[in-house]
Amino acid sequence: MILTDGKESENCCPEDVYVTDVGLTWIASRWSVVDMFDREPDRHPRPEGGPLAEWLGFASLAVDEFDRSKAMQLGQDVQRLLRSPLPENTIRTAWLGATHGLFDPAEYGISARTWLRRAEAAWLARARQDDSAFVPLPPQPVVDEELRRDVLQVIHPASGRLSHEAQDPPFGAPVTGLVPALERVVTEACADLGYRFFLRAMKAYQVPADRGSLVALGERFGYPYWLVREGLNDRTD
């Protein structure tokens, strides 16, 4: 579930109006910003540390982008993966698919888990500028078997198209084994995070989807109103 101040979020609350993603998948969604500025480099000065520094900057920015409760989601997501039994390549593949193949930690000589730790450190450093005593909550992965099953059920109809688009993209690195990786995140780490990774990949590769069923499942996770809807290639339109 999306974290709130002690309760699940209400759908379409005023503070949720412009929230189109949260946590680790919000950082992944920044691939579109990176791609836009890569196409127009003269209009965007890049960090001296290169792409890795740019992505770590997004982790810091998450603190400023959201209210405190939603800003905490990044720490939750990172720990849900780090404390899971998922192998390195599964985490890397799920992340790579969510970023349209535009940010692969391996290109910078680090593992996916090392990238997660660095992102968490950047986020914590920024959060502690405002509150030096800030301590993240322990991870609360969604392990409900019914929710896991229902996420897998919505992934299945899109699996063939999503796999094809990820393996043969118009730009970005090809991603092999994306759907099995997403399914393992759902079943071995967290149903909520696995679902958001799936949604992010569907939007990245513009795979047609039945918005109604995806929105209905998102409501069960307590997602902000636009988290599922924004950027989705709705085949029912």
PDB file of C-alpha atoms in Angstrom:
ATOM      1  CA  MET A   1       0.000   0.000   0.000  1.00  0.00           C
ATOM      2  CA  ILE A   2       1.021   3.614  -0.494  1.00  0.00           C
ATOM      3  CA  LEU A   3       2.146   5.055   2.823  1.00  0.00           C
ATOM      4  CA  THR A   4       0.158   7.773   4.509  1.00  0.00           C
ATOM      5  CA  ASP A   5       0.166   9.185   8.010  1.00  0.00           C
ATOM      6  CA  GLY A   6      -1.062   6.007   9.645  1.00  0.00           C
ATOM      7  CA  LYS A   7      -3.816   5.087   7.191  1.00  0.00           C
ATOM      8  CA  GLU A   8      -4.362   4.189   3.568  1.00  0.00           C
ATOM      9  CA  SER A   9      -4.696   7.126   1.207  1.00  0.00           C
ATOM     10  CA  GLU A  10      -8.122   8.259   0.090  1.00  0.00           C
ATOM     11  CA  ASN A  11      -8.750   8.302  -3.655  1.00  0.00           C
ATOM     12  CA  CYS A  12      -8.429  11.695  -5.319  1.00  0.00           C
ATOM     13  CA  CYS A  13      -7.719  13.734  -2.202  1.00  0.00           C
ATOM     14  CA  PRO A  14      -6.684  17.336  -3.016  1.00  0.00           C
ATOM     15  CA  GLU A  15      -3.025  16.613  -2.263  1.00  0.00           C
ATOM     16  CA  ASP A  16      -3.145  13.654  -4.659  1.00  0.00           C
ATOM     17  CA  VAL A  17      -4.306  15.623  -7.701  1.00  0.00           C
ATOM     18  CA  TYR A  18      -0.859  15.895  -9.275  1.00  0.00           C
ATOM     19  CA  VAL A  19       0.661  12.682  -7.899  1.00  0.00           C
ATOM     20  CA  THR A  20       1.311  10.414 -10.879  1.00  0.00           C
ATOM     21  CA  ASP A  21       3.715   8.037  -9.136  1.00  0.00           C
ATOM     22  CA  VAL A  22       5.577   7.652  -5.857  1.00  0.00           C
ATOM     23  CA  GLY A  23       8.702   6.094  -4.430  1.00  0.00           C
ATOM     24  CA  LEU A  24      11.085   4.106  -6.573  1.00  0.00           C
ATOM     25  CA  THR A  25       8.731   4.008  -9.539  1.00  0.00           C
ATOM     26  CA  TRP A  26       8.478   7.811  -9.476  1.00  0.00           C
ATOM     27  CA  ILE A  27      12.256   7.916  -9.908  1.00  0.00           C
ATOM     28  CA  ALA A  28      11.957   5.391 -12.745  1.00  0.00           C
ATOM     29  CA  SER A  29       9.385   7.640 -14.436  1.00  0.00           C
ATOM     30  CA  ARG A  30      12.048  10.335 -14.767  1.00  0.00           C
ATOM     31  CA  TRP A  31      13.426   8.423 -17.755  1.00  0.00           C
ATOM     32  CA  SER A  32      11.158  10.550 -19.944  1.00  0.00           C
ATOM     33  CA  VAL A  33      12.770  13.713 -18.576  1.00  0.00           C
ATOM     34  CA  VAL A  34      16.254  12.304 -19.182  1.00  0.00           C
ATOM     35  CA  ASP A  35      15.288  11.285 -22.717  1.00  0.00           C
ATOM     36  CA  MET A  36      13.845  14.725 -23.486  1.00  0.00           C
ATOM     37  CA  PHE A  37      16.966  16.513 -22.333  1.00  0.00           C
ATOM     38  CA  ASP A  38      19.220  14.007 -24.092  1.00  0.00           C
ATOM     39  CA  ARG A  39      17.478  15.046 -27.303  1.00  0.00           C
ATOM     40  CA  GLU A  40      17.957  18.736 -26.469  1.00  0.00           C
ATOM     41  CA  PRO A  41      21.268  18.858 -24.558  1.00  0.00           C
ATOM     42  CA  ASP A  42      21.791  22.584 -25.148  1.00  0.00           C
ATOM     43  CA  ARG A  43      18.699  23.377 -23.083  1.00  0.00           C
ATOM     44  CA  HIS A  44      19.624  21.353 -20.006  1.00  0.00           C
ATOM     45  CA  PRO A  45      22.961  21.474 -18.132  1.00  0.00           C
ATOM     46  CA  ARG A  46      23.810  17.988 -16.908  1.00  0.00           C
ATOM     47  CA  PRO A  47      25.350  17.206 -13.497  1.00  0.00           C
ATOM     48  CA  GLU A  48      29.131  17.031 -13.419  1.00  0.00           C
ATOM     49  CA  GLY A  49      28.925  13.455 -12.196  1.00  0.00           C
ATOM     50  CA  GLY A  50      27.104  12.343 -15.335  1.00  0.00           C
ATOM     51  CA  PRO A  51      23.937  10.236 -15.630  1.00  0.00           C
ATOM     52  CA  LEU A  52      24.437   8.421 -12.326  1.00  0.00           C
ATOM     53  CA  ALA A  53      24.563  11.727 -10.461  1.00  0.00           C
ATOM     54  CA  GLU A  54      21.472  12.855 -12.330  1.00  0.00           C
ATOM     55  CA  TRP A  55      19.480   9.821 -11.235  1.00  0.00           C
ATOM     56  CA  LEU A  56      20.673  10.174  -7.652  1.00  0.00           C
ATOM     57  CA  GLY A  57      19.452  13.765  -7.862  1.00  0.00           C
ATOM     58  CA  PHE A  58      15.974  12.451  -8.562  1.00  0.00           C
ATOM     59  CA  ALA A  59      16.139  10.468  -5.312  1.00  0.00           C
ATOM     60  CA  SER A  60      16.900  13.690  -3.429  1.00  0.00           C
ATOM     61  CA  LEU A  61      14.169  15.533  -5.313  1.00  0.00           C
ATOM     62  CA  ALA A  62      11.558  13.031  -4.104  1.00  0.00           C
ATOM     63  CA  VAL A  63      11.727  14.696  -0.682  1.00  0.00           C
ATOM     64  CA  ASP A  64      10.748  18.055  -2.173  1.00  0.00           C
ATOM     65  CA  GLU A  65       8.229  16.643  -4.634  1.00  0.00           C
ATOM     66  CA  PHE A  66       5.859  15.062  -2.110  1.00  0.00           C
ATOM     67  CA  ASP A  67       4.448  15.549   1.346  1.00  0.00           C
ATOM     68  CA  ARG A  68       6.316  13.697   4.085  1.00  0.00           C
ATOM     69  CA  SER A  69       4.128  10.593   4.069  1.00  0.00           C
ATOM     70  CA  LYS A  70       4.546   9.966   0.334  1.00  0.00           C
ATOM     71  CA  ALA A  71       8.207  10.968   0.394  1.00  0.00           C
ATOM     72  CA  MET A  72       8.744   8.071   2.805  1.00  0.00           C
ATOM     73  CA  GLN A  73       7.656   5.633   0.096  1.00  0.00           C
ATOM     74  CA  LEU A  74      11.092   5.649  -1.514  1.00  0.00           C
ATOM     75  CA  GLY A  75      12.706   4.168   1.579  1.00  0.00           C
ATOM     76  CA  GLN A  76       9.956   1.587   1.775  1.00  0.00           C
ATOM     77  CA  ASP A  77      10.421   0.528  -1.837  1.00  0.00           C
ATOM     78  CA  VAL A  78      14.195   0.268  -1.579  1.00  0.00           C
ATOM     79  CA  GLN A  79      14.056  -1.851   1.554  1.00  0.00           C
ATOM     80  CA  ARG A  80      11.326  -4.060   0.145  1.00  0.00           C
ATOM     81  CA  LEU A  81      13.753  -5.026  -2.607  1.00  0.00           C
ATOM     82  CA  LEU A  82      16.949  -5.119  -0.553  1.00  0.00           C
ATOM     83  CA  ARG A  83      15.419  -7.388   2.085  1.00  0.00           C
ATOM     84  CA  SER A  84      13.838  -9.701  -0.468  1.00  0.00           C
ATOM     85  CA  PRO A  85      15.443 -12.927  -1.740  1.00  0.00           C
ATOM     86  CA  LEU A  86      15.303 -11.639  -5.319  1.00  0.00           C
ATOM     87  CA  PRO A  87      18.484 -12.240  -7.329  1.00  0.00           C
ATOM     88  CA  GLU A  88      20.474  -9.309  -8.669  1.00  0.00           C
ATOM     89  CA  ASN A  89      19.427  -9.796 -12.271  1.00  0.00           C
ATOM     90  CA  THR A  90      15.726  -9.813 -11.392  1.00  0.00           C
ATOM     91  CA  ILE A  91      15.947  -6.441  -9.651  1.00  0.00           C
ATOM     92  CA  ARG A  92      18.084  -5.019 -12.466  1.00  0.00           C
ATOM     93  CA  THR A  93      15.650  -6.249 -15.136  1.00  0.00           C
ATOM     94  CA  ALA A  94      12.559  -4.859 -13.414  1.00  0.00           C
ATOM     95  CA  TRP A  95      14.280  -1.507 -12.919  1.00  0.00           C
ATOM     96  CA  LEU A  96      15.622  -1.388 -16.470  1.00  0.00           C
ATOM     97  CA  GLY A  97      12.180  -2.090 -17.933  1.00  0.00           C
ATOM     98  CA  ALA A  98      10.619   0.660 -15.829  1.00  0.00           C
ATOM     99  CA  THR A  99      13.130   3.157 -17.252  1.00  0.00           C
ATOM    100  CA  HIS A 100      12.667   2.145 -20.921  1.00  0.00           C
ATOM    101  CA  GLY A 101      16.180   0.743 -20.848  1.00  0.00           C
ATOM    102  CA  LEU A 102      17.682   4.195 -20.302  1.00  0.00           C
ATOM    103  CA  PHE A 103      19.382   3.673 -16.956  1.00  0.00           C
ATOM    104  CA  ASP A 104      21.291   0.467 -16.332  1.00  0.00           C
ATOM    105  CA  PRO A 105      23.407   0.575 -13.154  1.00  0.00           C
ATOM    106  CA  ALA A 106      25.692  -2.057 -14.691  1.00  0.00           C
ATOM    107  CA  GLU A 107      26.848   0.527 -17.234  1.00  0.00           C
ATOM    108  CA  TYR A 108      28.391   2.446 -14.342  1.00  0.00           C
ATOM    109  CA  GLY A 109      30.053  -0.549 -12.751  1.00  0.00           C
ATOM    110  CA  ILE A 110      27.577  -1.010  -9.911  1.00  0.00           C
ATOM    111  CA  SER A 111      24.978  -3.631  -9.092  1.00  0.00           C
ATOM    112  CA  ALA A 112      21.263  -2.919  -8.904  1.00  0.00           C
ATOM    113  CA  ARG A 113      21.409  -3.331  -5.124  1.00  0.00           C
ATOM    114  CA  THR A 114      24.290  -0.863  -4.895  1.00  0.00           C
ATOM    115  CA  TRP A 115      22.250   1.603  -6.960  1.00  0.00           C
ATOM    116  CA  LEU A 116      19.332   1.172  -4.560  1.00  0.00           C
ATOM    117  CA  ARG A 117      21.553   1.805  -1.541  1.00  0.00           C
ATOM    118  CA  ARG A 118      22.983   4.936  -3.138  1.00  0.00           C
ATOM    119  CA  ALA A 119      19.516   6.198  -4.041  1.00  0.00           C
ATOM    120  CA  GLU A 120      18.371   5.581  -0.485  1.00  0.00           C
ATOM    121  CA  ALA A 121      21.427   7.390   0.888  1.00  0.00           C
ATOM    122  CA  ALA A 122      20.770  10.420  -1.325  1.00  0.00           C
ATOM    123  CA  TRP A 123      17.130  10.457  -0.226  1.00  0.00           C
ATOM    124  CA  LEU A 124      18.033  10.135   3.456  1.00  0.00           C
ATOM    125  CA  ALA A 125      20.652  12.891   3.237  1.00  0.00           C
ATOM    126  CA  ARG A 126      18.083  15.276   1.783  1.00  0.00           C
ATOM    127  CA  ALA A 127      15.377  14.260   4.291  1.00  0.00           C
ATOM    128  CA  ARG A 128      17.764  14.821   7.203  1.00  0.00           C
ATOM    129  CA  GLN A 129      18.491  18.347   6.044  1.00  0.00           C
ATOM    130  CA  ASP A 130      14.948  19.111   7.177  1.00  0.00           C
ATOM    131  CA  ASP A 131      14.878  16.746  10.155  1.00  0.00           C
ATOM    132  CA  SER A 132      18.221  15.534  11.473  1.00  0.00           C
ATOM    133  CA  ALA A 133      16.490  12.908  13.620  1.00  0.00           C
ATOM    134  CA  PHE A 134      14.496  11.390  10.732  1.00  0.00           C
ATOM    135  CA  VAL A 135      14.444   7.579  10.817  1.00  0.00           C
ATOM    136  CA  PRO A 136      12.593   5.655   8.076  1.00  0.00           C
ATOM    137  CA  LEU A 137       9.881   3.235   9.068  1.00  0.00           C
ATOM    138  CA  PRO A 138      10.681  -0.473   8.718  1.00  0.00           C
ATOM    139  CA  PRO A 139       9.579  -1.849   5.323  1.00  0.00           C
ATOM    140  CA  GLN A 140       5.982  -2.979   5.096  1.00  0.00           C
ATOM    141  CA  PRO A 141       5.794  -5.119   1.949  1.00  0.00           C
ATOM    142  CA  VAL A 142       2.393  -6.170   0.681  1.00  0.00           C
ATOM    143  CA  VAL A 143       2.427  -9.966   0.849  1.00  0.00           C
ATOM    144  CA  ASP A 144      -1.309 -10.653   0.763  1.00  0.00           C
ATOM    145  CA  GLU A 145      -1.757 -13.725  -1.427  1.00  0.00           C
ATOM    146  CA  GLU A 146      -5.012 -12.525  -2.968  1.00  0.00           C
ATOM    147  CA  LEU A 147      -3.456  -9.239  -4.040  1.00  0.00           C
ATOM    148  CA  ARG A 148      -0.428 -11.038  -5.414  1.00  0.00           C
ATOM    149  CA  ARG A 149      -2.675 -13.324  -7.441  1.00  0.00           C
ATOM    150  CA  ASP A 150      -4.726 -10.416  -8.749  1.00  0.00           C
ATOM    151  CA  VAL A 151      -1.617  -8.501  -9.849  1.00  0.00           C
ATOM    152  CA  LEU A 152      -0.371 -11.557 -11.718  1.00  0.00           C
ATOM    153  CA  GLN A 153      -3.760 -11.840 -13.391  1.00  0.00           C
ATOM    154  CA  VAL A 154      -3.563  -8.320 -14.817  1.00  0.00           C
ATOM    155  CA  ILE A 155       0.038  -8.829 -15.934  1.00  0.00           C
ATOM    156  CA  HIS A 156      -0.766 -12.007 -17.867  1.00  0.00           C
ATOM    157  CA  PRO A 157      -2.859 -10.529 -20.738  1.00  0.00           C
ATOM    158  CA  ALA A 158      -0.156  -7.952 -21.492  1.00  0.00           C
ATOM    159  CA  SER A 159       2.831 -10.269 -21.102  1.00  0.00           C
ATOM    160  CA  GLY A 160       3.371 -11.098 -24.772  1.00  0.00           C
ATOM    161  CA  ARG A 161       3.165  -7.522 -26.049  1.00  0.00           C
ATOM    162  CA  LEU A 162       5.160  -6.085 -23.174  1.00  0.00           C
ATOM    163  CA  SER A 163       7.921  -8.663 -23.606  1.00  0.00           C
ATOM    164  CA  HIS A 164       8.127  -7.936 -27.337  1.00  0.00           C
ATOM    165  CA  GLU A 165       8.269  -4.157 -26.921  1.00  0.00           C
ATOM    166  CA  ALA A 166      10.897  -4.369 -24.187  1.00  0.00           C
ATOM    167  CA  GLN A 167      13.109  -6.685 -26.224  1.00  0.00           C
ATOM    168  CA  ASP A 168      12.847  -4.594 -29.400  1.00  0.00           C
ATOM    169  CA  PRO A 169      12.438  -0.956 -28.291  1.00  0.00           C
ATOM    170  CA  PRO A 170      12.719   2.089 -30.595  1.00  0.00           C
ATOM    171  CA  PHE A 171      15.387   3.449 -28.238  1.00  0.00           C
ATOM    172  CA  GLY A 172      17.019   2.461 -24.977  1.00  0.00           C
ATOM    173  CA  ALA A 173      18.682  -0.850 -24.185  1.00  0.00           C
ATOM    174  CA  PRO A 174      16.685  -4.018 -24.965  1.00  0.00           C
ATOM    175  CA  VAL A 175      15.343  -5.728 -21.857  1.00  0.00           C
ATOM    176  CA  THR A 176      15.041  -9.510 -21.852  1.00  0.00           C
ATOM    177  CA  GLY A 177      12.989 -11.417 -19.312  1.00  0.00           C
ATOM    178  CA  LEU A 178      11.004  -8.396 -18.127  1.00  0.00           C
ATOM    179  CA  VAL A 179       7.684 -10.116 -17.405  1.00  0.00           C
ATOM    180  CA  PRO A 180       9.185 -12.972 -15.343  1.00  0.00           C
ATOM    181  CA  ALA A 181      11.172 -10.374 -13.374  1.00  0.00           C
ATOM    182  CA  LEU A 182       8.040  -8.339 -12.661  1.00  0.00           C
ATOM    183  CA  GLU A 183       6.198 -11.452 -11.552  1.00  0.00           C
ATOM    184  CA  ARG A 184       8.998 -12.344  -9.152  1.00  0.00           C
ATOM    185  CA  VAL A 185       8.915  -8.860  -7.628  1.00  0.00           C
ATOM    186  CA  VAL A 186       5.192  -9.377  -7.014  1.00  0.00           C
ATOM    187  CA  THR A 187       5.527 -12.838  -5.480  1.00  0.00           C
ATOM    188  CA  GLU A 188       8.877 -12.586  -3.676  1.00  0.00           C
ATOM    189  CA  ALA A 189       9.137  -8.924  -2.638  1.00  0.00           C
ATOM    190  CA  CYS A 190       5.933  -6.869  -2.655  1.00  0.00           C
ATOM    191  CA  ALA A 191       2.687  -6.953  -4.633  1.00  0.00           C
ATOM    192  CA  ASP A 192       2.355  -3.168  -4.504  1.00  0.00           C
ATOM    193  CA  LEU A 193       5.859  -2.440  -5.790  1.00  0.00           C
ATOM    194  CA  GLY A 194       5.620  -5.183  -8.401  1.00  0.00           C
ATOM    195  CA  TYR A 195       2.367  -3.705  -9.666  1.00  0.00           C
ATOM    196  CA  ARG A 196       3.827  -0.208  -9.882  1.00  0.00           C
ATOM    197  CA  PHE A 197       6.858  -1.554 -11.760  1.00  0.00           C
ATOM    198  CA  PHE A 198       4.449  -3.252 -14.184  1.00  0.00           C
ATOM    199  CA  LEU A 199       2.436  -0.056 -14.674  1.00  0.00           C
ATOM    200  CA  ARG A 200       5.610   1.944 -15.221  1.00  0.00           C
ATOM    201  CA  ALA A 201       6.840  -0.520 -17.864  1.00  0.00           C
ATOM    202  CA  MET A 202       3.446  -0.553 -19.612  1.00  0.00           C
ATOM    203  CA  LYS A 203       3.566   3.239 -19.844  1.00  0.00           C
ATOM    204  CA  ALA A 204       7.211   3.324 -20.909  1.00  0.00           C
ATOM    205  CA  TYR A 205       6.577   1.002 -23.855  1.00  0.00           C
ATOM    206  CA  GLN A 206       3.048   2.298 -24.546  1.00  0.00           C
ATOM    207  CA  VAL A 207       1.514  -1.168 -24.403  1.00  0.00           C
ATOM    208  CA  PRO A 208      -2.300  -1.037 -24.821  1.00  0.00           C
ATOM    209  CA  ALA A 209      -4.184  -1.800 -21.626  1.00  0.00           C
ATOM    210  CA  ASP A 210      -7.676  -2.078 -20.193  1.00  0.00           C
ATOM    211  CA  ARG A 211      -7.655   0.950 -17.957  1.00  0.00           C
ATOM    212  CA  GLY A 212     -10.736  -0.080 -15.999  1.00  0.00           C
ATOM    213  CA  SER A 213      -9.242  -3.246 -14.561  1.00  0.00           C
ATOM    214  CA  LEU A 214      -5.903  -1.581 -13.821  1.00  0.00           C
ATOM    215  CA  VAL A 215      -7.559   1.369 -12.073  1.00  0.00           C
ATOM    216  CA  ALA A 216      -9.755  -0.941 -10.013  1.00  0.00           C
ATOM    217  CA  LEU A 217      -6.725  -2.833  -8.765  1.00  0.00           C
ATOM    218  CA  GLY A 218      -4.900   0.431  -8.058  1.00  0.00           C
ATOM    219  CA  GLU A 219      -7.795   1.568  -5.889  1.00  0.00           C
ATOM    220  CA  ARG A 220      -7.363  -1.532  -3.750  1.00  0.00           C
ATOM    221  CA  PHE A 221      -3.776  -0.459  -3.109  1.00  0.00           C
ATOM    222  CA  GLY A 222      -4.945   3.030  -2.149  1.00  0.00           C
ATOM    223  CA  TYR A 223      -3.137   4.741  -5.036  1.00  0.00           C
ATOM    224  CA  PRO A 224      -3.559   8.451  -5.737  1.00  0.00           C
ATOM    225  CA  TYR A 225      -6.126   9.134  -8.481  1.00  0.00           C
ATOM    226  CA  TRP A 226      -3.683   9.665 -11.360  1.00  0.00           C
ATOM    227  CA  LEU A 227      -1.091   7.039 -10.499  1.00  0.00           C
ATOM    228  CA  VAL A 228      -2.615   4.427 -12.789  1.00  0.00           C
ATOM    229  CA  ARG A 229      -4.364   6.703 -15.264  1.00  0.00           C
ATOM    230  CA  GLU A 230      -1.582   9.119 -16.222  1.00  0.00           C
ATOM    231  CA  GLY A 231       0.337   8.030 -19.324  1.00  0.00           C
ATOM    232  CA  LEU A 232      -1.534   4.756 -19.774  1.00  0.00           C
ATOM    233  CA  ASN A 233      -2.240   3.620 -23.341  1.00  0.00           C
ATOM    234  CA  ASP A 234      -5.930   2.922 -22.773  1.00  0.00           C
ATOM    235  CA  ARG A 235      -7.237   0.550 -25.433  1.00  0.00           C
ATOM    236  CA  THR A 236     -10.825   1.366 -24.408  1.00  0.00           C
ATOM    237  CA  ASP A 237     -10.614   5.020 -25.599  1.00  0.00           C
TER     238      ASP A 237
END
